[in-house]
Coordinates of C-alpha atoms in Angstrom, one line a residue:
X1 CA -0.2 20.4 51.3
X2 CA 3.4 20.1 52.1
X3 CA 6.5 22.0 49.7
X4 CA 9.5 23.9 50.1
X5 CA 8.2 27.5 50.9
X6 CA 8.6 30.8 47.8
X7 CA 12.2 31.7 48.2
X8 CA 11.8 34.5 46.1
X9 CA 9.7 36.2 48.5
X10 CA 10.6 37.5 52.0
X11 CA 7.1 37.3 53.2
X12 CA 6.5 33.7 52.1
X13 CA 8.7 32.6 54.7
X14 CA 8.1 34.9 57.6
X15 CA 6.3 33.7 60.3
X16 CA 3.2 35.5 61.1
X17 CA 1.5 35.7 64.5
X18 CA -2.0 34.1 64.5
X19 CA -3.8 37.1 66.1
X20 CA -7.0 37.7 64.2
X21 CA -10.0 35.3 65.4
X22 CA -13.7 35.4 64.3
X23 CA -14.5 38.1 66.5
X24 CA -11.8 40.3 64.9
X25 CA -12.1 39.5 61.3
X26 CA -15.8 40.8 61.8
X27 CA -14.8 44.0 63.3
X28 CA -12.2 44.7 61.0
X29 CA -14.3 44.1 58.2
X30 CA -17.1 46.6 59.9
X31 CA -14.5 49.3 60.3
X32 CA -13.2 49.3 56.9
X33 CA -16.7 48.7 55.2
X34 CA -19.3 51.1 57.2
X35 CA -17.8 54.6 55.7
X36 CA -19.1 56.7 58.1
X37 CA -18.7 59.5 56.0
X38 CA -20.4 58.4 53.7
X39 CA -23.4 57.2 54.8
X40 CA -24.4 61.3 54.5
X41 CA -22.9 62.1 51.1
X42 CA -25.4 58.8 49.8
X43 CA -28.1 60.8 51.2
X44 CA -27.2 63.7 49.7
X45 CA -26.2 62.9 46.8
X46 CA -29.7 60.7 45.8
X47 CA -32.3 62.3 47.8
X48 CA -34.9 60.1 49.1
X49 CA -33.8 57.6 45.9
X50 CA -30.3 56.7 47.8
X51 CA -32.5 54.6 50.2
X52 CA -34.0 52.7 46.9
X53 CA -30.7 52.6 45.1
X54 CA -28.4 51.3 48.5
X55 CA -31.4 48.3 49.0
X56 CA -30.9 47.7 45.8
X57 CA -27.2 47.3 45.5
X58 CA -27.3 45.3 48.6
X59 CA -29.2 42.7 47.4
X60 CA -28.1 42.6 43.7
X61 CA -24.3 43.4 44.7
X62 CA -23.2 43.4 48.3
X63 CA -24.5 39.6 48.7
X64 CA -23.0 38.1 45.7
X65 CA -19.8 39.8 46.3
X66 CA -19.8 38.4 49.3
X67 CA -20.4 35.0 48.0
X68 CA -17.1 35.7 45.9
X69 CA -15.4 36.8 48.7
X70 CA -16.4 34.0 51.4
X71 CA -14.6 31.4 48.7
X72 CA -11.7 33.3 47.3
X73 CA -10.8 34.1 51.1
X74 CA -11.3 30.4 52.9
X75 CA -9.7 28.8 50.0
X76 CA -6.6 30.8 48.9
X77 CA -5.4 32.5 52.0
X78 CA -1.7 33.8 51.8
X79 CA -1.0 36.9 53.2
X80 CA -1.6 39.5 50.6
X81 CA -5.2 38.4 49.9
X82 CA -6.3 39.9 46.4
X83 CA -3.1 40.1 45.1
X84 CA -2.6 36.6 45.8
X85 CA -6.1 35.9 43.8
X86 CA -4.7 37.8 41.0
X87 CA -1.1 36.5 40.9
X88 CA -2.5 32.9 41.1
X89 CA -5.3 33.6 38.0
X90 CA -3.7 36.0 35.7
X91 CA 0.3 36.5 37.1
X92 CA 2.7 38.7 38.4
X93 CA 2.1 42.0 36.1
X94 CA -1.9 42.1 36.1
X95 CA -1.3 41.3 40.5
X96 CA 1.3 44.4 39.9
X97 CA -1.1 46.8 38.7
X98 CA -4.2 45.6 40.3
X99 CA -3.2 46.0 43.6
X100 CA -1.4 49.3 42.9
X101 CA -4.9 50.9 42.0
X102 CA -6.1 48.8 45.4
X103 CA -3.7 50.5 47.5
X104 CA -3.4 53.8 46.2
X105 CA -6.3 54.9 46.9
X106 CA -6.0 54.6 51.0
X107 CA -3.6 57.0 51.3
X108 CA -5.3 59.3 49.3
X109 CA -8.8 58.9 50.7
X110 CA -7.0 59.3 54.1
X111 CA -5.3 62.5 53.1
X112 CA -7.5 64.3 50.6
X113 CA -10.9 63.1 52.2
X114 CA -10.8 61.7 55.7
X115 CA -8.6 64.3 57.4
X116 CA -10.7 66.8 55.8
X117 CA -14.2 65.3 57.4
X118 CA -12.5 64.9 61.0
X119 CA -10.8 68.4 60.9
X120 CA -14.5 69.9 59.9
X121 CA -16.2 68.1 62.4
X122 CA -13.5 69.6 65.2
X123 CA -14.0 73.2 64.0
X124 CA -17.7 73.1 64.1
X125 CA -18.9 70.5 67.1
X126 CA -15.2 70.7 69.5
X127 CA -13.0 74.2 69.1
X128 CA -12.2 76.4 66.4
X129 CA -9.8 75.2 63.5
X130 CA -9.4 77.5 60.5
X131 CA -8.7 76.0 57.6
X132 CA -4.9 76.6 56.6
X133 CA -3.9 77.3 59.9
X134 CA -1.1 76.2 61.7
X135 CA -3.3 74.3 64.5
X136 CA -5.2 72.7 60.8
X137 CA -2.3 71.2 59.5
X138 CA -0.8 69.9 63.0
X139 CA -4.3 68.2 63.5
X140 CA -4.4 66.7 59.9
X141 CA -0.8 65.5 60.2
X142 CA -1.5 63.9 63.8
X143 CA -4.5 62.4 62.3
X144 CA -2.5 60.8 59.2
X145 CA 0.5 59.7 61.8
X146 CA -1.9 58.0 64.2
X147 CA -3.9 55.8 61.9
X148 CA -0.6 54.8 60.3
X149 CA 0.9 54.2 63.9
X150 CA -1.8 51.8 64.5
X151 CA -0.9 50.1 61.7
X152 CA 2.2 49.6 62.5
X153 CA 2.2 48.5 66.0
X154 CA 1.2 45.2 65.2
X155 CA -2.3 43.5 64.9
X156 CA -2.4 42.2 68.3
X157 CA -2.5 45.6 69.2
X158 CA -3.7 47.4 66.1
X159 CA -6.6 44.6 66.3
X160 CA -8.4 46.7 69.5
X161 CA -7.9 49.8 68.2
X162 CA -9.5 49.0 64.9
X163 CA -12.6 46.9 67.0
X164 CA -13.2 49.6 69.1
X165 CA -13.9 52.2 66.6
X166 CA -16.2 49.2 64.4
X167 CA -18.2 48.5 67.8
X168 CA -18.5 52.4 68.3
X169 CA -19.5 53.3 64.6
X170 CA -22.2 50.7 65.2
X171 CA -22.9 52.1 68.0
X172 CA -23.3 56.2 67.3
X173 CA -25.5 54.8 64.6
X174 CA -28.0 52.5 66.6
X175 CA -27.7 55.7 69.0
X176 CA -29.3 58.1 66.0
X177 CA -31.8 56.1 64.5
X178 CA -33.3 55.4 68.2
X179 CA -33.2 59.6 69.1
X180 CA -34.7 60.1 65.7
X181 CA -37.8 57.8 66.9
X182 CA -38.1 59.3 70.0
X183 CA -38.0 62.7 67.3
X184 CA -40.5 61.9 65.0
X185 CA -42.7 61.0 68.2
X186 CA -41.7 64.3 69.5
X187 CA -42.1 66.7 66.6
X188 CA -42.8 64.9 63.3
X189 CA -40.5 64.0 60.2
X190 CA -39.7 66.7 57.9
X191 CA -38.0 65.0 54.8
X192 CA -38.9 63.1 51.4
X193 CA -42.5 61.9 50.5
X194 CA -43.3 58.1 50.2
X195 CA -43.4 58.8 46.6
X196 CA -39.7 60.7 46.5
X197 CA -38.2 57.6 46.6
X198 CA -39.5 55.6 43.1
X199 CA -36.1 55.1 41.2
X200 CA -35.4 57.1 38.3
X201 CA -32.4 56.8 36.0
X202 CA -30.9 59.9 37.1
X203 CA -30.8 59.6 40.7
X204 CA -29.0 55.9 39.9
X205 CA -26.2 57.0 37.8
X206 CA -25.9 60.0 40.1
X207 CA -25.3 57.2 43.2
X208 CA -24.1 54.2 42.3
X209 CA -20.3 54.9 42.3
X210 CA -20.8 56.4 46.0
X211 CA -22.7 53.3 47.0
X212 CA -20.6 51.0 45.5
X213 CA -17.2 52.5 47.2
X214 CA -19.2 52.5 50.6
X215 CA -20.1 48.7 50.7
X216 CA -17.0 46.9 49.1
X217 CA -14.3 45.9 51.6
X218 CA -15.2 42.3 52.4
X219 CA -11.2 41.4 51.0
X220 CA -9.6 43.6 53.2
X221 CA -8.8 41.8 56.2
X222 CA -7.6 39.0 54.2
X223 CA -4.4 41.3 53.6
X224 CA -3.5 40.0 56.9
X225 CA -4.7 36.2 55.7
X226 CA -1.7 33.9 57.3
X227 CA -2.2 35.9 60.8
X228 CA -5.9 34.8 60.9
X229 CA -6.1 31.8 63.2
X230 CA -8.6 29.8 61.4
X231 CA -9.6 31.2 58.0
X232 CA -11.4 28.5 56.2
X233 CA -13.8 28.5 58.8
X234 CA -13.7 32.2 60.3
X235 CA -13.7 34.2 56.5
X236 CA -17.2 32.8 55.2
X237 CA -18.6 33.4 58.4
X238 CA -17.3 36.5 59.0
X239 CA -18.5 38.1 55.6
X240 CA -22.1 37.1 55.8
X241 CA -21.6 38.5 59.4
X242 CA -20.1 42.1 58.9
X243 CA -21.9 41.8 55.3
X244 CA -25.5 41.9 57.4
X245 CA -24.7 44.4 60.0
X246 CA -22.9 46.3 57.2
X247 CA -26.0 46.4 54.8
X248 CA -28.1 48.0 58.0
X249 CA -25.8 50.3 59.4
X250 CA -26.2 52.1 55.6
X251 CA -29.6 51.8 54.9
X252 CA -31.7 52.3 58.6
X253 CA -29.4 55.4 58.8
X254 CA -30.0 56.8 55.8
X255 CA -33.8 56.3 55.8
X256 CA -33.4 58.0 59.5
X257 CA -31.9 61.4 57.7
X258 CA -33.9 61.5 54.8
X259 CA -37.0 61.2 57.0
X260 CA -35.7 63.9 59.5
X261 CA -33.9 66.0 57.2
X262 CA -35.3 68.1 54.2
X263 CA -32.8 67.6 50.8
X264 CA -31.8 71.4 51.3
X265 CA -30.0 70.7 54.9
X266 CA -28.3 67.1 53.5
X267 CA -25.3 68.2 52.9
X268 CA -22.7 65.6 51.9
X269 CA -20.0 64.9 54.2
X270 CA -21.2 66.7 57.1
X271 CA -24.8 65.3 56.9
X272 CA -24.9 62.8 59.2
X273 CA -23.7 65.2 62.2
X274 CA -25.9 67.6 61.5
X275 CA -28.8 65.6 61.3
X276 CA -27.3 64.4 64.8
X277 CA -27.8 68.1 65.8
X278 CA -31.2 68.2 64.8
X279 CA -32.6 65.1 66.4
X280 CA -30.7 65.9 69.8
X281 CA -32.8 68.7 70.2
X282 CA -35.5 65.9 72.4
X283 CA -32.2 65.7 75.0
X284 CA -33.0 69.5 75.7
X285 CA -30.3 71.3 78.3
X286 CA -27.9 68.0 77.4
X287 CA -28.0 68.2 73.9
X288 CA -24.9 70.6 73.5
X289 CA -22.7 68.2 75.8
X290 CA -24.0 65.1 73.9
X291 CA -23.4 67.0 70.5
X292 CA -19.8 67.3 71.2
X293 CA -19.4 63.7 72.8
X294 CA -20.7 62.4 69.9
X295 CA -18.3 64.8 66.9
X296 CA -15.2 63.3 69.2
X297 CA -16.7 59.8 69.0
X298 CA -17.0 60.4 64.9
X299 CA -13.8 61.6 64.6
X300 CA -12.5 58.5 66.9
X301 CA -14.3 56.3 64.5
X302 CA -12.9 58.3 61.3
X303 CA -9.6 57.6 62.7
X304 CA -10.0 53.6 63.0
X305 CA -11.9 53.6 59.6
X306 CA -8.5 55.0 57.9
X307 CA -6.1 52.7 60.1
X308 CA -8.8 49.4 59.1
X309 CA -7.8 50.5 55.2
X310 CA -3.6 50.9 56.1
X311 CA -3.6 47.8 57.7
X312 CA -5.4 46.1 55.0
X313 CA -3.9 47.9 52.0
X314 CA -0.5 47.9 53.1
X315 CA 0.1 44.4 53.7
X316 CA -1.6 44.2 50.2
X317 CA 1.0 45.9 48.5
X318 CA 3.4 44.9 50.5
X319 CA 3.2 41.2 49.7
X320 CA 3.2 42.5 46.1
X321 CA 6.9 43.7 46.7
X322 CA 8.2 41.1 48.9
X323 CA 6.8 38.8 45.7
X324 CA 8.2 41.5 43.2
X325 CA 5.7 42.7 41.6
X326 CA 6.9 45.9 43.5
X327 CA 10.2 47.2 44.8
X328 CA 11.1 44.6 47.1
X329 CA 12.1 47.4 49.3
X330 CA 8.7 48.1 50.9
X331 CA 7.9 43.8 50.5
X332 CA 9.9 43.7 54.3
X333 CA 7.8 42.8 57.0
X334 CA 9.6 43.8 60.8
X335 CA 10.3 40.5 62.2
X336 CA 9.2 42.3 66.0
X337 CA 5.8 44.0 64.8
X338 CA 4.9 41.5 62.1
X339 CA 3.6 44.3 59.8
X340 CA 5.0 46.0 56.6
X341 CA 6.6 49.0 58.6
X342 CA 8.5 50.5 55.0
X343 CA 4.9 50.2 53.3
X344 CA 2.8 51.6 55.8
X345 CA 5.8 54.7 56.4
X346 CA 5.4 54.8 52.2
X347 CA 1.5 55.2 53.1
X348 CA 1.8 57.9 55.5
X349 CA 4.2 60.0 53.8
X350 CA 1.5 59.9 50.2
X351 CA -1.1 60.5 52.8
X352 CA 1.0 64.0 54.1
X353 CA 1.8 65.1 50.5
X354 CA -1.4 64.9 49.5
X355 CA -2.7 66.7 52.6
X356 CA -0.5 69.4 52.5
X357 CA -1.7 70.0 48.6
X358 CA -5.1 69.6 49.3
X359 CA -5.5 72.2 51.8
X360 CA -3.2 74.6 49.8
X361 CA -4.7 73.7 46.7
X362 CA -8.7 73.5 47.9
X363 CA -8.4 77.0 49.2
X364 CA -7.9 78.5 45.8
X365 CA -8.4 78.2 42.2
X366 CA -7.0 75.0 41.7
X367 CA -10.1 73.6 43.9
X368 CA -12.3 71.8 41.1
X369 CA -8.9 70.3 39.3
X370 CA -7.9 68.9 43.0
X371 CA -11.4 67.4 43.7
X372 CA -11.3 66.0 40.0
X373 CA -7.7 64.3 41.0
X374 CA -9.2 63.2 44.4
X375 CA -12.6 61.5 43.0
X376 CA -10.4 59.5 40.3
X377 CA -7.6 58.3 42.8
X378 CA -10.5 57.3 44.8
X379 CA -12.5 55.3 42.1
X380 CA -9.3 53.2 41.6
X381 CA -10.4 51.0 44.3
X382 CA -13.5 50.2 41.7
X383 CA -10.9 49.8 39.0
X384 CA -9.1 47.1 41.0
X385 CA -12.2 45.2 41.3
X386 CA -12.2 44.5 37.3
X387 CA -9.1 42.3 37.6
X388 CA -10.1 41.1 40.9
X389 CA -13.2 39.7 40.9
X390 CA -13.0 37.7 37.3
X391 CA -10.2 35.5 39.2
X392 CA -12.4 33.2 41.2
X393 CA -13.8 31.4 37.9
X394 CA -10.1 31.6 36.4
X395 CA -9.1 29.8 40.1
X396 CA -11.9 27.2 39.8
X397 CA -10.3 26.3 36.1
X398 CA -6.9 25.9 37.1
X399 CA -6.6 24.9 40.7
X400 CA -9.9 22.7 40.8
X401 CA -8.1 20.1 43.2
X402 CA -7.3 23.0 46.0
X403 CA -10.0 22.0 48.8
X404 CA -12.6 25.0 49.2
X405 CA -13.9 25.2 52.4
X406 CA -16.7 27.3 51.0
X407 CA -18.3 27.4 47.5
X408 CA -20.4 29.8 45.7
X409 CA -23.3 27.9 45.8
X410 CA -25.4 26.8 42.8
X411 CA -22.7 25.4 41.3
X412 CA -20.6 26.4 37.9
X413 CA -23.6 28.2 37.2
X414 CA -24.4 30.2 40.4
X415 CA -20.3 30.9 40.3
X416 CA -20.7 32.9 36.8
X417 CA -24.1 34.4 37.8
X418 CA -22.8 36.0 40.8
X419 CA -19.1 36.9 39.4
X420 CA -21.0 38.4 35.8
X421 CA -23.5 40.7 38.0
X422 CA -20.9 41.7 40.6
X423 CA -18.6 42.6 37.5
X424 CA -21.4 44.7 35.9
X425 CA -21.6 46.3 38.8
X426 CA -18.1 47.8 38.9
X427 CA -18.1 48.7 35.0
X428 CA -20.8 50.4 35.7
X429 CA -19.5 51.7 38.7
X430 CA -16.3 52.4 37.0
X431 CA -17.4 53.9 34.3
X432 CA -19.6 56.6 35.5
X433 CA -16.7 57.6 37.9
X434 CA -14.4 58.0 35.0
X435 CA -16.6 59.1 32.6
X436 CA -19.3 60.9 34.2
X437 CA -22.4 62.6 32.1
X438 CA -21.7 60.1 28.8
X439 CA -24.7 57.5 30.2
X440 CA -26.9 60.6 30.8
X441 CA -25.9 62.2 27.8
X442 CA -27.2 58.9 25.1
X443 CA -30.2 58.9 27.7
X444 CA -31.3 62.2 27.2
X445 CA -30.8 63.2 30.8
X446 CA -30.0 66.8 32.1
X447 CA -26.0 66.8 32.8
X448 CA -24.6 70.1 33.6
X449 CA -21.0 69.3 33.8
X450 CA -19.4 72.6 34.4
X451 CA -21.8 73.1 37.4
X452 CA -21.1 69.9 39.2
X453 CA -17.4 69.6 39.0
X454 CA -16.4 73.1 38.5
X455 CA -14.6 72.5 34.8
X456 CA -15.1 71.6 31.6
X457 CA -15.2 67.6 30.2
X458 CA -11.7 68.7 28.2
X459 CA -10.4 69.3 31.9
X460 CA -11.7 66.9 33.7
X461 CA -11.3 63.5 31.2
X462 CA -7.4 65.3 31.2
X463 CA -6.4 64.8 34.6
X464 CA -8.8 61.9 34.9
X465 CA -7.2 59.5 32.4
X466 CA -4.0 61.4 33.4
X467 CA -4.2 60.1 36.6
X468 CA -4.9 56.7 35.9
X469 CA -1.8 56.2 33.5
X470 CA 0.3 57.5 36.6
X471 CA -0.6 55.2 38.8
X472 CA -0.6 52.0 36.1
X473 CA 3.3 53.3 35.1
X474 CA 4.4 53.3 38.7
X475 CA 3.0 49.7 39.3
X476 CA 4.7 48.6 36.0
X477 CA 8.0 50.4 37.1
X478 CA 8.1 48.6 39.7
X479 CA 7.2 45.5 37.9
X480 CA 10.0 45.6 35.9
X481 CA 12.9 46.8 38.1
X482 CA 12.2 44.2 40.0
X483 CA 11.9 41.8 37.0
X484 CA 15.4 42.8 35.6
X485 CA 17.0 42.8 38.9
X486 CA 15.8 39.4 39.8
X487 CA 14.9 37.9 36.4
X488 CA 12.0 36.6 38.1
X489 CA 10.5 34.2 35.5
X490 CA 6.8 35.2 34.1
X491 CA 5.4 31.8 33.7
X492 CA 3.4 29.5 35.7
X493 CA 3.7 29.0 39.6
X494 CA 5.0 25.9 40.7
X495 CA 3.8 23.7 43.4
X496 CA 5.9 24.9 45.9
X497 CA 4.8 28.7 45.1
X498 CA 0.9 27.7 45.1
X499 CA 1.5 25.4 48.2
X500 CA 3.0 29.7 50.2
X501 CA 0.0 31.6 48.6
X502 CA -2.7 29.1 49.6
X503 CA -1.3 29.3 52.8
X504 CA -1.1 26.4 55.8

């Protein structure tokens, strides 16, 4: 396709560098998909049913997703990735808010949840680290300011940085589930019956939204589509690659704690290292050096996991803004670095705030309102998804003539069988997040709301939908400065404009 390039938009005429191969898209994808952190808290949270529930949500979810993905990414690759799915199927103000709930919650994982896990992890397994202290907050800041300082630097550095903690996460992984063989050979498996892991209705609704936020994150290196060298080839690829190794980095691990670990000594966040602890006990004398090798590695790999998000999210919402469905302002890309340097500051300084509150706030009363705030902001990334994933059948409809390099296969059919069950995934998903205890409630199932969260459903559905509606005014403020400023026009794109987002 040749046109005139999207004069409205900064970053539809900047000239990207084409660092990101095969090779790289794969890793990137590993590092922002494999949470770590998670990979405990499923455990934890599901007994020996999290095992059931993840297989199942691989096969039913994770592989038609990718399917979705594999074709949205080959076929409509302008930098910007979802929201250039969104602004092409639905327009500027549903791209506006979309990706607002897609990029908000980075910073605030990164600040409210990841900083937390790698600041834990040094007080227990490296050197002391009070919580509150002033050696806490200058390790959480450090933390925030290196991850976003790898995302600015540029991807063809950024890139390594981000590969070596996906090839390391893999690797502490492979490392556990072969010491917990040598283990059970050693001493015998202490967890969850055969039978402990039939599926019940409880242990699914009490899962799924952990599961779901865990596996998604095929999109994100599409953010940084027009620096990929070759993505109608390398995307498809790439997601059935990182979508395999993905799907077994969560479920041998996880099968690996349960069966070591009782469900009294899974505990969340922290799981996974101390089921480390546990199953190093076979390296004897060594297992205290190893111990700590291996918390620095996790922390390392904690690190990348929040820079693999920034880079990704960033240039998200950044090609929102240079497109103005955001301040234009943070829509600049440094003609050096190639990245969004304004967006990714804007990043780090929501991912400061928040820390600073959160460790002021989680030391006192305030705790159960702050985690109530955190779990929301986080479940906006499974709000996104709702606007999202509908725009590959709205794409087929009205660009049909745009070559696809891959298609969901099976035809119009297999194209609304996958896009209906990934959907129902992420109400579900979305709902339960939002709304937790109603779908247990019409089922007759044991919900005690106060003890889980810490307040009551008055509380809680307050700052929940309170919020949301924050974060959907700031995306429409944003929206419409820009809209009166410019008077960009709402209606259709024209061929020049679809000729930038598709890309070269």
């Amino acid at each position: 396709m040749s046109a005139p390039e999207l004069e409205t938009s900064d970053i539809r005429t900047q000239h990207f560098r084409k660092t990101l191969g095969r090779i790289d898209i794969i890793l990137l994808s590993v590092a922002a998909i494999i949470s770590i952190d998670t990979v405990a808290q499923i455990a934890a949270g599901g007994g020996a049913q999290a095992f059931t529930w993840t297989l199942v949500i691989g096969i039913t979810f994770l592989f038609p997703y990718a399917l979705v993905v594999a074709e949205l990414g080959s076929t409509f690759h302008g930098e910007g990735g979802p929201f250039v799915w969104v602004r092409l199927a639905y327009g500027k103000l549903a791209a506006a808010i979309s990706t607002m709930f897609y990029w908000v919650t980075n910073p605030l994982w990164m600040g409210g949840s990841l900083v937390f896990i790698a600041a834990l992890t040094w007080d227990t397994y490296i050197s002391p680290l009070p919580s509150g202290s002033v050696g806490d907050y200058v390790f959480k800041i450090v933390f925030i300011w290196l991850a976003i300082l790898t995302a600015i630097i540029g991807l063809q550095y950024g890139k390594y940085v981000v590969a070596a903690g996906g090839i390391v996460k893999v690797a502490l992984l492979a490392i556990f589930v072969v010491t917990v063989a040598v283990y059970a050979a050693r001493y015998g498996v202490h967890g969850y019956a055969a039978g402990e892991f039939s599926p019940t209705m409880g242990g699914f609704l009490a899962v799924t939204p952990v599961i779901l936020f865990a596996v998604v994150g095929f999109e994100a290196p599409n953010g940084a589509a027009e620096e990929m060298r070759n993505p109608q080839k390398d995307v498809p690829k790439a997601v059935a690659s990182s979508g395999i190794i993905s799907i077994l980095c969560y479920l041998v691990p996880i099968f690996a704690i349960l069966a070591v670990l009782p469900a009294s000594k899974v505990q969340g966040a922290s799981g996974l290292l101390d089921a480390f602890k546990e199953v190093f006990k076979v390296y004897g004398p060594a297992a205290g050096p190893l111990m700590w090798i291996a918390a620095a590695l996790f922390i390392f790999v904690v690190l990348t996991q929040a820079s693999a998000w920034m880079i990704a999210s960033d240039r998200v919402q950044a090609a929102a803004a240079a497109d103005g469905a955001f301040f234009r302002y943070f829509g600049k890309f440094s003609p050096r670095l190639g990245t969004p340097v304004r967006m990714n500051l804007l990043s780090g300084i929501v991912a400061t705030v928040f820390c600073i509150a959160a460790t002021m706030l989680l030391n006192g009363s305030t705790s159960a309102v702050f985690t109530v705030v955190l779990t929301v902001a986080i479940s906006t990334l499974l709000l996104s998804y709702l606007v999202i994933f509908p725009a590959i059948v709205t794409l087929r409809r009205k660009y049909p003539d745009v070559p696809r390099p891959f298609r969901v296969p099976g035809g119009k059919a297999g194209l609304w069988v996958c896009t209906v069950i990934i959907y129902a995934w992420v109400v579900l998903g979305s709902w339960v997040a939002v709304f937790p205890g109603t779908i247990e409630h019409v089922l007759g199932i044991d919900y005690g709301f106060h003890d889980i969260w810490g307040v009551d459903r008055g509380t809680f559905e307050l700052f929940t939908v309170g919020t949301l509606i924050v974060i959907a005014v700031l995306a429409l403020v944003g929206y419409l400065w820009e809209r009166n400023r410019a008077n960009d026009r709402p209606g259709e794109l024209d061929a020049a404009e679809l000729t930038a987002m598709v890309g070269d």
